[in-house]
mmCIF file of C-alpha atoms in Angstrom:
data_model
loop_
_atom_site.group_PDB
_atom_site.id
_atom_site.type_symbol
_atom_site.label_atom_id
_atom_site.label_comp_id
_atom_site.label_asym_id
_atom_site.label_seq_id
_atom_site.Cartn_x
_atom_site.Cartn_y
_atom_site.Cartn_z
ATOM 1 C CA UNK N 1 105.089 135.637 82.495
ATOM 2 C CA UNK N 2 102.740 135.784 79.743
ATOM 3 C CA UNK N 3 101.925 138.888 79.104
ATOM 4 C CA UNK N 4 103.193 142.389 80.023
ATOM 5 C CA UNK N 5 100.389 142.671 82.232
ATOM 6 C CA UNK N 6 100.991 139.394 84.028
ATOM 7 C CA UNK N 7 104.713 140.870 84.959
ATOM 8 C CA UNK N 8 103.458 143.642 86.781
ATOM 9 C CA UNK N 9 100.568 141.715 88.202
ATOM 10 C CA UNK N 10 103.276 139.710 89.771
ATOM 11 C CA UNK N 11 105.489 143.016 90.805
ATOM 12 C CA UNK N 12 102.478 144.522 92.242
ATOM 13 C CA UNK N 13 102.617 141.132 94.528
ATOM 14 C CA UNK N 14 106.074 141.806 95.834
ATOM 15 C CA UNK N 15 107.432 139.156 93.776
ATOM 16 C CA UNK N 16 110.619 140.781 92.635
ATOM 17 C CA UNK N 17 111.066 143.918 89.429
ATOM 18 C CA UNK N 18 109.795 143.570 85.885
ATOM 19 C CA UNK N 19 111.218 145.089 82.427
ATOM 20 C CA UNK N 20 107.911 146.361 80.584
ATOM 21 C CA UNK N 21 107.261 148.619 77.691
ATOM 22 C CA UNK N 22 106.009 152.381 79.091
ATOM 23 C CA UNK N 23 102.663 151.784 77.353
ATOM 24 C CA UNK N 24 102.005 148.688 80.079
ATOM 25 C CA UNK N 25 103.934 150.266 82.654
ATOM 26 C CA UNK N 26 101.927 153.443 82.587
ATOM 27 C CA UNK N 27 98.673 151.468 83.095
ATOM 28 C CA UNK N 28 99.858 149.829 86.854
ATOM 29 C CA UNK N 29 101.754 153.297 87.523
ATOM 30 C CA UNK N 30 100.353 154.429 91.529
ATOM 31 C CA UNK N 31 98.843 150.894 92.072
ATOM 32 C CA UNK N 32 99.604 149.888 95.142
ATOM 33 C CA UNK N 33 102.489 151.304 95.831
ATOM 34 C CA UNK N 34 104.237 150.175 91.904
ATOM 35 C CA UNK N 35 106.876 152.371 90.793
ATOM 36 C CA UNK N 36 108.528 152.941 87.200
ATOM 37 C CA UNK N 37 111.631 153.851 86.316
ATOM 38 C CA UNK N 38 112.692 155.096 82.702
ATOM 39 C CA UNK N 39 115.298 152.809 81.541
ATOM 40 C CA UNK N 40 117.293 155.596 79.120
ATOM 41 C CA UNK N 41 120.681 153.334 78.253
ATOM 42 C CA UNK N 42 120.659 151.975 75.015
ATOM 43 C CA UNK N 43 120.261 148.200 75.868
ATOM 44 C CA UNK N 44 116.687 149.522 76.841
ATOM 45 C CA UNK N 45 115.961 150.900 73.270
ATOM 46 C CA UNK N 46 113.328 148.594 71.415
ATOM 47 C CA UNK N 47 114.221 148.220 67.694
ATOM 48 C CA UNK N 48 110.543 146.893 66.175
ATOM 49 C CA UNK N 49 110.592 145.748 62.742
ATOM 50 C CA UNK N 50 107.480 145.114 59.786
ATOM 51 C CA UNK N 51 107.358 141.399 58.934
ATOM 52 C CA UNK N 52 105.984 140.955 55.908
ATOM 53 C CA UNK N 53 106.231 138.568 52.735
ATOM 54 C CA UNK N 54 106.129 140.443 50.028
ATOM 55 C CA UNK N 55 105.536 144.837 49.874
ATOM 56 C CA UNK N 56 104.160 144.571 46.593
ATOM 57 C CA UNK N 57 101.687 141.807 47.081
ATOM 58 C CA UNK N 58 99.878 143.694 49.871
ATOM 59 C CA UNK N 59 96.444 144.695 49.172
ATOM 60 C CA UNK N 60 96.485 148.775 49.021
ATOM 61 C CA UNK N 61 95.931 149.894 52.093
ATOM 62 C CA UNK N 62 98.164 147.588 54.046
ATOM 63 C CA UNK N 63 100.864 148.764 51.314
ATOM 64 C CA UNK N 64 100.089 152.425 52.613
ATOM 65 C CA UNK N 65 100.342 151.520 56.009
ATOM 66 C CA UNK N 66 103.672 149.854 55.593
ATOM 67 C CA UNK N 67 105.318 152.674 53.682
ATOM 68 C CA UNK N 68 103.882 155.256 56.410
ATOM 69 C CA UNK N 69 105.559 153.085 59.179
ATOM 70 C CA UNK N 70 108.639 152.454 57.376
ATOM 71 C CA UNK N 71 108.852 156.534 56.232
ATOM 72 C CA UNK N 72 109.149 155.134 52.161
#
């Protein structure tokens, strides 16, 4: 599937389980019969990253944005 929604479209269908952020999952939780489970081993733990060329070349307030994200 496409998109997160698109897996749990095709859940919702009966056509097997899906592995979804809780932020998507929350959205189909109690339609038609859908359940979620909270994955809690660390496999399931999401590392995200900021891609980005250069820090110092950013205009100003991406640069803020950035350095709130990243906690520097």
């Amino acid at each position: 599937m496409r998109t997160f929604d698109g897996v749990c479209r095709m859940v919702e269908q009966g056509a097997g389980i899906g592995i979804v952020p809780a932020t998507a999952a929350k959205r189909y939780r109690g339609t038609s019969g859908l359940r979620t489970i909270e994955l809690s081993d660390p496999w399931a733990t999401r590392r995200l990253l900021i891609c980005m060329r250069e820090l110092n070349a950013l205009p100003r307030a991406e640069k803020a944005l950035v350095r709130h994200l990243a906690g520097i």
